[in-house]
Short mmCIF file of C-alpha atoms in Angstrom, two decimals:
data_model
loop_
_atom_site.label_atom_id
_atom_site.label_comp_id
_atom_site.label_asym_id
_atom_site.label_seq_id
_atom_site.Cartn_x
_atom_site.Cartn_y
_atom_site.Cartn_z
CA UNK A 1 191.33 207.82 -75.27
CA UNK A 2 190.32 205.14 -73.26
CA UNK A 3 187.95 207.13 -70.91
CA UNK A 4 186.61 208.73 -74.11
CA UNK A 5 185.28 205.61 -75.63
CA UNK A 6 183.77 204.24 -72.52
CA UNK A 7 181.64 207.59 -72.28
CA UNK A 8 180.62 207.12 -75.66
CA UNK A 9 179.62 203.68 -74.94
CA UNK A 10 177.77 204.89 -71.84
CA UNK A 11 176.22 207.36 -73.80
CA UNK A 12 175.22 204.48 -76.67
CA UNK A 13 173.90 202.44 -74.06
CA UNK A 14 171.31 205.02 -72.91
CA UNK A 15 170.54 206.25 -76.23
CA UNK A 16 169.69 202.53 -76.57
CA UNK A 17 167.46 202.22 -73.75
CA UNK A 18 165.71 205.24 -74.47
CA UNK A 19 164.86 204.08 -78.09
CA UNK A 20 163.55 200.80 -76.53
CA UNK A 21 161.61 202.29 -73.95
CA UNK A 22 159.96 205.30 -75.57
CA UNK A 23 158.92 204.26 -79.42
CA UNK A 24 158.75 206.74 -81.16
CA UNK A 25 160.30 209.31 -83.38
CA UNK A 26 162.38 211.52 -81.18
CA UNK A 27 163.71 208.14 -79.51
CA UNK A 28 164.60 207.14 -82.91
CA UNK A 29 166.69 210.56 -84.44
CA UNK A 30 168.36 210.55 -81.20
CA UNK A 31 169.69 207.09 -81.13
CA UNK A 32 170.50 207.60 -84.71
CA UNK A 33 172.13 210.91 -83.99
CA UNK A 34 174.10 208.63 -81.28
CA UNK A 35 175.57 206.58 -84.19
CA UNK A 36 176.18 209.19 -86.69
CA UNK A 37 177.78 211.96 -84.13
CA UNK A 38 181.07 209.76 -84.08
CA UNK A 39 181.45 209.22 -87.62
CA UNK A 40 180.89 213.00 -88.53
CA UNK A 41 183.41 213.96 -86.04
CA UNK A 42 185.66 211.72 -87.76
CA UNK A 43 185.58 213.10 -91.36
CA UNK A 44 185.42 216.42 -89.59
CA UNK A 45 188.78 215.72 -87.86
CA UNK A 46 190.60 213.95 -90.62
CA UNK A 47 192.25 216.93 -92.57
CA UNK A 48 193.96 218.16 -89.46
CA UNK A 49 195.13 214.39 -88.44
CA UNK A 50 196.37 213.90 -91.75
CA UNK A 51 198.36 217.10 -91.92
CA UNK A 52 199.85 216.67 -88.79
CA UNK A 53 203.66 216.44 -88.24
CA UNK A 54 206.19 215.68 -85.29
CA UNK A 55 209.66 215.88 -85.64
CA UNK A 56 212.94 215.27 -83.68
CA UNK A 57 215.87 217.16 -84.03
CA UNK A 58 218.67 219.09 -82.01
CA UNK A 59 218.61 222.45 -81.03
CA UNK A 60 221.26 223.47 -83.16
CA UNK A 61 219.87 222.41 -86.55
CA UNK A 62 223.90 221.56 -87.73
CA UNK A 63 222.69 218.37 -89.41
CA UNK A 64 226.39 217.31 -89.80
CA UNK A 65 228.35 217.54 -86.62
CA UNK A 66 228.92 214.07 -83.99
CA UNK A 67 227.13 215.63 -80.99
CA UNK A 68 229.55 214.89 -77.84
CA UNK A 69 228.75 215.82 -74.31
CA UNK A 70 230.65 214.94 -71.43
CA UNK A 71 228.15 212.23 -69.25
CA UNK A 72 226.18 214.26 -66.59
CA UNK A 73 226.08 217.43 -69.02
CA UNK A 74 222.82 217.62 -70.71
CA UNK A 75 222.15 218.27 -74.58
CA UNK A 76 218.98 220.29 -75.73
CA UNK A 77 216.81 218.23 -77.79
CA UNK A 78 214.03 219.90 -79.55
CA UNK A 79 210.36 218.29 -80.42
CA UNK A 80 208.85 220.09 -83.57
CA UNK A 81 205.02 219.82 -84.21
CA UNK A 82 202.81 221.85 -86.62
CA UNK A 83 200.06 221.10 -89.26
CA UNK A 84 200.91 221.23 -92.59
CA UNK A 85 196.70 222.43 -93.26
CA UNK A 86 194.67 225.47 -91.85
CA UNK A 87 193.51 223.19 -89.15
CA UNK A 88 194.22 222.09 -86.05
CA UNK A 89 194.82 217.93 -85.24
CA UNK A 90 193.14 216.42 -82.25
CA UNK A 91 195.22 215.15 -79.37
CA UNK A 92 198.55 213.25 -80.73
CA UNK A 93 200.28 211.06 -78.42
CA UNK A 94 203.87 210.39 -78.37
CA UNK A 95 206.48 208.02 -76.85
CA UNK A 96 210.46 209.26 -76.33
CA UNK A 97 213.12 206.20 -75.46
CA UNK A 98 216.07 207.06 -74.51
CA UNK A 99 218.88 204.07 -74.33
CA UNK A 100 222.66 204.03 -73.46
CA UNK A 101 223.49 201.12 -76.31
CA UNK A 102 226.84 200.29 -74.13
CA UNK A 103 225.23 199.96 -71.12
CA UNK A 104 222.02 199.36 -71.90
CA UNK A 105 220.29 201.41 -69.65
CA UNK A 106 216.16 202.36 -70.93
CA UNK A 107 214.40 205.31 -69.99
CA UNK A 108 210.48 206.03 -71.28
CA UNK A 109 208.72 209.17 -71.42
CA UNK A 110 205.23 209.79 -72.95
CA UNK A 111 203.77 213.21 -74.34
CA UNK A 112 200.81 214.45 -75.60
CA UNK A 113 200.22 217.64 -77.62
CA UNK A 114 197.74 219.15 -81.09
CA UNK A 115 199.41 220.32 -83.93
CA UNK A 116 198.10 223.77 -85.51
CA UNK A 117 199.59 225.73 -88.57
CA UNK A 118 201.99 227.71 -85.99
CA UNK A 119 204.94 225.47 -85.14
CA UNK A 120 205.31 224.79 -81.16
CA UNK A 121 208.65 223.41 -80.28
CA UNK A 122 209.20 221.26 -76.81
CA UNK A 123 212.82 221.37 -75.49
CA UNK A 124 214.13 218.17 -74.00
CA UNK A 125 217.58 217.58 -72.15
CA UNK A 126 219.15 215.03 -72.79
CA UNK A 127 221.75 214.00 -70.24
CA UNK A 128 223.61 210.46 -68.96
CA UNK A 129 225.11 209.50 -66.23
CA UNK A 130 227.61 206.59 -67.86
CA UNK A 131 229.34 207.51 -70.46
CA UNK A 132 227.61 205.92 -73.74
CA UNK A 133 226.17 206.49 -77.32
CA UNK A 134 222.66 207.52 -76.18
CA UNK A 135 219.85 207.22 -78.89
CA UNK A 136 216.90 209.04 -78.17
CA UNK A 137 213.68 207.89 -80.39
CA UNK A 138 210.43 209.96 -81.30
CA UNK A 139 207.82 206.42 -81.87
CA UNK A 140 204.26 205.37 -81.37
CA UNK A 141 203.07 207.98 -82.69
CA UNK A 142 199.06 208.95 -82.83
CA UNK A 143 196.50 211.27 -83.49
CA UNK A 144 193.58 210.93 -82.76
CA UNK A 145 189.95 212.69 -83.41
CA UNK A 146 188.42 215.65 -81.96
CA UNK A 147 186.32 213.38 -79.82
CA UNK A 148 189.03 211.07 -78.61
CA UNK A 149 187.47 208.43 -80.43
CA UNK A 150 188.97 207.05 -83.57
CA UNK A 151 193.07 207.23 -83.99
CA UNK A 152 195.34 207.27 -86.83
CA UNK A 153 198.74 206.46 -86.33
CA UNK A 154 201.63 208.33 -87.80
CA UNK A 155 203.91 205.48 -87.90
CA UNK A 156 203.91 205.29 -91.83
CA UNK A 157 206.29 208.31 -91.52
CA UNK A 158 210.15 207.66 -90.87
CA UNK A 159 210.77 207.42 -87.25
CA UNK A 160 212.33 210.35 -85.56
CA UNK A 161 215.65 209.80 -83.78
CA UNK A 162 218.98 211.55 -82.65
CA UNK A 163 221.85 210.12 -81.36
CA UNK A 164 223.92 211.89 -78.58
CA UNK A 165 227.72 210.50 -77.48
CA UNK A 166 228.38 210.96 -73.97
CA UNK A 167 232.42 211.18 -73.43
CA UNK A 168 233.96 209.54 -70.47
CA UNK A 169 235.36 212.17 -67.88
CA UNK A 170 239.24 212.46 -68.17
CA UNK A 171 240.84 212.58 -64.16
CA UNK A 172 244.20 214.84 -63.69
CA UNK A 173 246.66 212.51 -62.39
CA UNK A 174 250.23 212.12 -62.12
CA UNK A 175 251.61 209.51 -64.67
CA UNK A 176 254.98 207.71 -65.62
CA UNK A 177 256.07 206.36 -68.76
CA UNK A 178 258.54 203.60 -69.06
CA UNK A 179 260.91 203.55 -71.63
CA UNK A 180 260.01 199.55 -72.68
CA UNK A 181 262.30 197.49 -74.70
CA UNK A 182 261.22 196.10 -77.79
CA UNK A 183 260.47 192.64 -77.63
CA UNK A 184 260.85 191.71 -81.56
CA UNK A 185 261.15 193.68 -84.69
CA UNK A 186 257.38 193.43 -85.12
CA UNK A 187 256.66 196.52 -82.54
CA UNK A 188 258.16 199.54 -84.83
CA UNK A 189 256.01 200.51 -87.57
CA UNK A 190 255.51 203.30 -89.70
CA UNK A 191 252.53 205.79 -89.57
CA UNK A 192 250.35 205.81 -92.31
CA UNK A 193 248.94 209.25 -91.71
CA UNK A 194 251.76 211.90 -90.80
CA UNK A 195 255.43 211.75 -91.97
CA UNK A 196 258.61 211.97 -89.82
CA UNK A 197 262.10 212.30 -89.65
CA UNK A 198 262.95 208.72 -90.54
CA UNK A 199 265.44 208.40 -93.56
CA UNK A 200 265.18 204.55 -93.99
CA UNK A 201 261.38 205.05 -94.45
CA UNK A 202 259.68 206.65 -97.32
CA UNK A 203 256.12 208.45 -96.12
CA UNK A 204 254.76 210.27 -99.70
CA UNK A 205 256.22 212.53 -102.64
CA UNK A 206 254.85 216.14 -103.02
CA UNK A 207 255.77 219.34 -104.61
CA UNK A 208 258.35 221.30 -104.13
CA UNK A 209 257.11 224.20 -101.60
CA UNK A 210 259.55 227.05 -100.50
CA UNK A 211 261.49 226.06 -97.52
CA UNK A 212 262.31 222.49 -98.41
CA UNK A 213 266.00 221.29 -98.02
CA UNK A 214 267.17 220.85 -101.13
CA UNK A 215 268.83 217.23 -99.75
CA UNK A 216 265.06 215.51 -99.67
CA UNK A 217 264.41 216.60 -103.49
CA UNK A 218 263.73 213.11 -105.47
CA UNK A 219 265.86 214.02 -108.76
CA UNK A 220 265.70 211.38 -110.90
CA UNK A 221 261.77 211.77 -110.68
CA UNK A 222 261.75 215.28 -110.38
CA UNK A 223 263.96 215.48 -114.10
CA UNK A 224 261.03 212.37 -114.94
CA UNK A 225 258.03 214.50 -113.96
CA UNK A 226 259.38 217.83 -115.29
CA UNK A 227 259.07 219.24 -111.42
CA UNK A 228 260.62 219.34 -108.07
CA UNK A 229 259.19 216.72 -106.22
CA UNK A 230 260.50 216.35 -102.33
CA UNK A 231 260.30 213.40 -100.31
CA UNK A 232 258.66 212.85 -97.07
CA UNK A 233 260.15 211.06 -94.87
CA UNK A 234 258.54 208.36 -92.33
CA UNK A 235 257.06 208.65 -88.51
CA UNK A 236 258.03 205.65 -86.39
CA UNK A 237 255.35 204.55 -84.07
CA UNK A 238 256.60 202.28 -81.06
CA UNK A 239 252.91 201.67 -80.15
CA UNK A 240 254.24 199.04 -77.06
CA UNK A 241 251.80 199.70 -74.97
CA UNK A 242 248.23 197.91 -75.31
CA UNK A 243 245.21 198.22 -73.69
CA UNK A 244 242.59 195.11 -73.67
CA UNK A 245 239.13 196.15 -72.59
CA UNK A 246 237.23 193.59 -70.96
CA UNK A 247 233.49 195.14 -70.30
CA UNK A 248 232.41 192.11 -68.37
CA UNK A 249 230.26 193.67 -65.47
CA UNK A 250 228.02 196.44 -64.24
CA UNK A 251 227.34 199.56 -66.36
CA UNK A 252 228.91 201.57 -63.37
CA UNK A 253 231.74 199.23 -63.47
CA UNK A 254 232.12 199.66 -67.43
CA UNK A 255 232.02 203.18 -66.69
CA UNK A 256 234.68 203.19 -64.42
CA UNK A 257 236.65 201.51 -66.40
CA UNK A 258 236.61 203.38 -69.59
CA UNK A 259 237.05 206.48 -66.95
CA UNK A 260 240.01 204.71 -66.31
CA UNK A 261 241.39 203.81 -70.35
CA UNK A 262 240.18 207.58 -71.23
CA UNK A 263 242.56 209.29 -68.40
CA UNK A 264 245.64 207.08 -69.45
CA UNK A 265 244.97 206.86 -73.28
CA UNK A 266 244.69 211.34 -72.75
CA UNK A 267 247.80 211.53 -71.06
CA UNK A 268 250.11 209.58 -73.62
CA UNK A 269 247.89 211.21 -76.58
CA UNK A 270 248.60 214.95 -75.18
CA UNK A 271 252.28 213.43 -75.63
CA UNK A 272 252.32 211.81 -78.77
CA UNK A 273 252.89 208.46 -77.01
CA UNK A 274 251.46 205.37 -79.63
CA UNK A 275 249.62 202.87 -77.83
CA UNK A 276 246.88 200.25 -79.31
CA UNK A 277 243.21 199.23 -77.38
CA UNK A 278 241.25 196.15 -78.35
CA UNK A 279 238.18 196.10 -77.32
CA UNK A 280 234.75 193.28 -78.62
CA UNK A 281 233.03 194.58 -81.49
CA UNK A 282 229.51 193.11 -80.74
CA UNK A 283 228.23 194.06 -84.55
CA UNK A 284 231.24 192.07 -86.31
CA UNK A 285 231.80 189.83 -83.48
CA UNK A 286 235.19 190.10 -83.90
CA UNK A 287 238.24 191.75 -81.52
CA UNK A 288 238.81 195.25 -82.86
CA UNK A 289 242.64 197.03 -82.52
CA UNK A 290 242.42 200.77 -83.29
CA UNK A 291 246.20 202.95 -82.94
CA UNK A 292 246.11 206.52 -81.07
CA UNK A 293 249.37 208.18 -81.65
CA UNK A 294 247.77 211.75 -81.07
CA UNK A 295 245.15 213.82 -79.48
CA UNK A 296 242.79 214.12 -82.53
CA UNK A 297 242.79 210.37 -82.77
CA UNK A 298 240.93 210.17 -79.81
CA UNK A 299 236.88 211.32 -80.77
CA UNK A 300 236.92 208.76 -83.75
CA UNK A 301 237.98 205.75 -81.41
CA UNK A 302 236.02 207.01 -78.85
CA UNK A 303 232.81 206.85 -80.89
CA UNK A 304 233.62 203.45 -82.15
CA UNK A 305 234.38 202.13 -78.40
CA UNK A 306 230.64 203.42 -77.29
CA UNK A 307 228.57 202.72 -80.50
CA UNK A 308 229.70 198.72 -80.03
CA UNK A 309 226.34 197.53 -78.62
CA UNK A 310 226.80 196.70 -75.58
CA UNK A 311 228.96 195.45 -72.69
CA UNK A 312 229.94 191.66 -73.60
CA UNK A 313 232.69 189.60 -71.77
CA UNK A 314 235.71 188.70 -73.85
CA UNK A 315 235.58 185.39 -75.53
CA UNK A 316 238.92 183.20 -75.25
CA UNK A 317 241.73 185.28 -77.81
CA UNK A 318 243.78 183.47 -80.13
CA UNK A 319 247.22 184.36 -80.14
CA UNK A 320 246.87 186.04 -83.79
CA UNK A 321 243.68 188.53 -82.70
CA UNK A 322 246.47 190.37 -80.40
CA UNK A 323 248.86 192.98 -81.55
CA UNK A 324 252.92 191.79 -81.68
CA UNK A 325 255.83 193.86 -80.34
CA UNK A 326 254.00 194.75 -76.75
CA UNK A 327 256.45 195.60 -74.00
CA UNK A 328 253.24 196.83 -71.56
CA UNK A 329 249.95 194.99 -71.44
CA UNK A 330 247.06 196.44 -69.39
CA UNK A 331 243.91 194.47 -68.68
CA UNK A 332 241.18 196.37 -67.89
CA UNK A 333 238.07 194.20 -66.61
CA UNK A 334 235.96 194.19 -63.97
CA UNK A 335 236.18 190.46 -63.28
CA UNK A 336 239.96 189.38 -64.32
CA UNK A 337 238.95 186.24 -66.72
CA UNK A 338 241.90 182.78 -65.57
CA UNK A 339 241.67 182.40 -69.82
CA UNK A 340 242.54 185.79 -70.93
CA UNK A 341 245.32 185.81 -68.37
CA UNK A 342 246.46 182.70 -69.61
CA UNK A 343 246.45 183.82 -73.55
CA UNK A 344 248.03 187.13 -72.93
CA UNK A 345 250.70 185.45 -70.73
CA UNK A 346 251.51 183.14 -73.67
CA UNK A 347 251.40 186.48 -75.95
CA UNK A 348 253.58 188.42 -74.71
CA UNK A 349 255.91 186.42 -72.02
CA UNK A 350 258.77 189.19 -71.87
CA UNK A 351 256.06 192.02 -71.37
CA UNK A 352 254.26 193.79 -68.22
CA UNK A 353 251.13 192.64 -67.37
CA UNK A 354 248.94 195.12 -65.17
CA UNK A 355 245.32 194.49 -64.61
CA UNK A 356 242.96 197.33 -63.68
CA UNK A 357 239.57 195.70 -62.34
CA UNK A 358 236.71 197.74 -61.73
CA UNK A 359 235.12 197.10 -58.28
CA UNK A 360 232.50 198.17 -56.09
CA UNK A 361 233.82 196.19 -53.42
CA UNK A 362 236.90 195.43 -51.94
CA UNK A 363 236.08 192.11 -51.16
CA UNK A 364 235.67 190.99 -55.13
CA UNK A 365 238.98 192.70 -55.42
CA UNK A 366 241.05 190.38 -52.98
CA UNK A 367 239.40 187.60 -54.47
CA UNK A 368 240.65 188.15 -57.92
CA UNK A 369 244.28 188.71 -56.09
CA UNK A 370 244.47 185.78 -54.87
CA UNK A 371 242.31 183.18 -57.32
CA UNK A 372 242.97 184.39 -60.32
CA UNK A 373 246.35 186.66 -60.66
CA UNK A 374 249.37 185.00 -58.63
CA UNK A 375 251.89 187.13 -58.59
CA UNK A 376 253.22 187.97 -62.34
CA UNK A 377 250.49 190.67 -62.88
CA UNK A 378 249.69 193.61 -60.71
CA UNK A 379 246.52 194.83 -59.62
CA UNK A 380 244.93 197.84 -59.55
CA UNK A 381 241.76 198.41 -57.83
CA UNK A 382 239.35 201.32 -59.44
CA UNK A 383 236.53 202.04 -57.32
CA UNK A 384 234.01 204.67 -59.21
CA UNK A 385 234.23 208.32 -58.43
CA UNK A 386 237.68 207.52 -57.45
CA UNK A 387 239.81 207.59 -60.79
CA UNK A 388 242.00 210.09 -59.81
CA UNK A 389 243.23 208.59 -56.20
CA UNK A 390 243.29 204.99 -57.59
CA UNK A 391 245.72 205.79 -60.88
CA UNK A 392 247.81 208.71 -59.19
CA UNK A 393 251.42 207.75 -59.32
CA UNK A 394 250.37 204.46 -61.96
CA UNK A 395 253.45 204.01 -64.03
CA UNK A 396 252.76 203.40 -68.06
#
C-alpha cells in the first residue's frame, strides 16, 4: 500500500507541475481528474470492502471438541474468506500469531488475499515443538481499495482465534512402585467420583438394578421411599505419591520436564495408582493440587497444567498449600530451589524426597548435587530427547 501511495503522489506532483506550467484548460481537467480519480475509486470500492469477511476456524468444523495433538504433529487450520455482496474487495491484509502460552514462544505470519462471492479457503498447519496450549489469532485485519489507496480496517468484527493443546510425548519405560507406608491418617481418602468396595464408607444410594446383592439393599429407606434402594459403597484413594512442578527454566527444559511428569503420571494412571501434582496457577496466583486416580483423569489436568500462562518459578510454600499423608515426594524443577527443599523437608520428614531437574548440561546438574541437595534427596538428571534412558528402572 505503501508503494501505491507514493505513485499516486508522484503522479500528483506532475499533474501539479503540468497545471503550473501549461495554463490552461486541459492542464486544469487533468489535475482535477488527478484529485477526483482517488476518491471515485473509493466509493467505487466500498461495497466490496464492506462486504468482505475472514474467518478462522478448524478443518473439522466440530465447534465443541478440545483439539489435542501430540507436539511435533501438526493440526489443519483453515482461513475462510468470501464477500457477502456481488463484488469483489480489493487487497485485504492479514496477520496470524501463533503463541505457546506455557512457554511463551511467538511466531508471526502475514497474508494477503481479495474476497469475492465464491468462498476460497487457505489451509494452515499448525504444529509445536514443546508441548503447550497454542493460540493461533486471525488480527490486523484490512482491506483496502482497488487502487491500494485508502484502507478500512476490519477490526470492528470479533477477532478470529483457535486454540490448539499440544500433549507432552509419553516415553515406554520400565517403572517400580513402592508400597509406601502411611505417614498419618490424613493420606486415605475417599473418591468422590467412583464407588468401591469399602464397607465403612458410604459412596451414593441408587435403585435397585438386577444383579445387586441383596446384602447392600438400604431397608429402612427402601420401606421409607416405597423402593429398593442399594448402597454404594466407597473407593479408597491412597494418593501418597505427589508431584511438585517447578517450571523455573528454559521452555526446552519445561518441556522436558512435563515429558518427564506425563510418562510417570501414565504409568500409575494405566494402573489405577492415585497420586496428586501441584503445580503455580499464574491466573489465581495460587498453588493448584489436582488428584489422577485413572486414565481419563488425565486430558482435563493436562489442559489445566498447559493453559496456566506461563512458566513461573515457585514462590516459597507454606506448609498448609501442600497435600498431607505423602509417603513419596518428587520435585521436578529445572533449578532445585534451597527454599522449596527446605519447606517440603519440614512437610513431609518421614517421606522420600526425589528431585528430577531438567538439564541441558551436566555441569548445572553436579552443581545442584552438591550446593543445594546434600544427601537426603536423590537426583535425577533428565536431559531432553532422553526421557526414556534417564527414568528407565526409576522406582515410584
Amino acid at each position: 500500500m505503501l508503494k501505491n501511495r507514493l505513485c499516486y503522489v508522484l503522479l500528483l506532483l506532475c499533474t501539479s507541475v503540468f497545471f503550473i506550467c501549461y495554463n490552461g484548460y486541459l492542464s486544469l481537467y487533468v489535475f482535477a481528474l488527478s484529485l477526483l480519480f482517488p476518491v471515485l475509486a473509493f466509493f467505487f470500492s466500498l461495497p466490496g470492502m464492506l462486504g468482505a469477511r475472514v474467518t478462522l476456524g478448524y478443518e473439522d468444523r466440530d465447534a465443541g471438541a478440545v483439539r489435542g495433538a501430540r507436539k511435533g504433529e501438526a493440526v489443519p487450520l483453515r482461513i475462510r474468506v468470501w464477500n457477502a455482496t456481488p463484488c469483489i474487495s480489493g487487497r485485504i491484509r492479514a496477520r496470524l500469531t501463533v503463541e505457546n502460552i506455557l512457554t511463551g514462544q511467538r511466531e508471526e505470519e502475514h497474508f494477503t488475499f481479495t474476497a469475492s462471492s465464491h468462498p476460497q479457503v487457505l489451509k494452515h498447519q499448525l504444529s509445536s515443538p514443546t508441548c503447550g496450549q497454542v493460540v493461533c489469532r486471525l488480527d490486523k485485519l484490512w482491506v483496502s481499495d482497488y487502487l491500494g489507496i485508502f484502507s478500512l480496517p476490519l477490526g470492528r468484527r470479533r477477532r478470529q482465534e483457535a486454540a490448539v493443546f499440544f500433549w507432552p510425548s509419553v516415553a515406554g519405560v520400565d517403572l517400580a512402585v513402592q508400597e509406601g507406608n502411611m505417614p498419618d491418617a490424613q493420606g486415605e481418602r475417599y473418591s468422590q467420583r467412583k464407588p468401591g468396595d469399602d464397607p465403612t464408607e458410604l459412596f451414593a444410594l441408587r435403585e435397585y438394578r438386577e444383579g445387586d446383592r441383596l446384602s447392600r439393599i438400604h431397608w429402612k429407606l427402601s420401606q421409607k421411599m416405597g423402593k429398593p434402594l442399594v448402597k454404594e459403597l466407597g473407593l479408597p484413594i491412597a494418593d501418597h505419591l505427589f508431584f511438585l512442578l517447578d517450571l523455573n527454566g528454559t521452555g526446552v527444559e519445561a518441556d522436558t520436564l512435563l515429558d518427564a511428569f506425563a510418562t510417570l503420571s501414565h504409568f500409575l494412571a494405566e494402573r489405577e495408582t492415585a497420586h496428586r501434582v501441584g503445580y503455580w496457577d499464574t491466573r489465581s496466583n495460587r498453588l493448584r493440587c489436582l488428584e489422577i486416580s485413572q486414565p481419563e483423569d488425565l486430558l482435563p489436568v493436562w489442559r489445566e497444567i498447559l493453559s496456566s500462562q506461563g512458566l513461573a518459578p515457585l514462590p516459597a510454600l507454606e506448609g498448609e498449600a501442600l497435600p498431607a499423608g505423602v509417603s513419596h515426594c518428587l520435585y521436578l524443577c529445572c533449578m532445585p530451589q534451597p527454599s522449596l527443599l527446605g519447606a517440603l523437608r519440614a512437610q513431609y520428614p518421614a517421606a522420600r524426597l526425589s528431585v528430577l531437574q531438567a538439564a541441558e548440561s551436566w555441569t548445572t546438574a553436579r552443581e545442584s548435587r552438591s550446593d543445594t541437595l546434600g544427601g537426603e534427596a536423590q537426583l535425577t538428571v533428565l536431559r531432553p530427547g532422553r526421557i526414556a534412558e534417564n527414568l528407565n528402572g526409576f522406582l515410584l
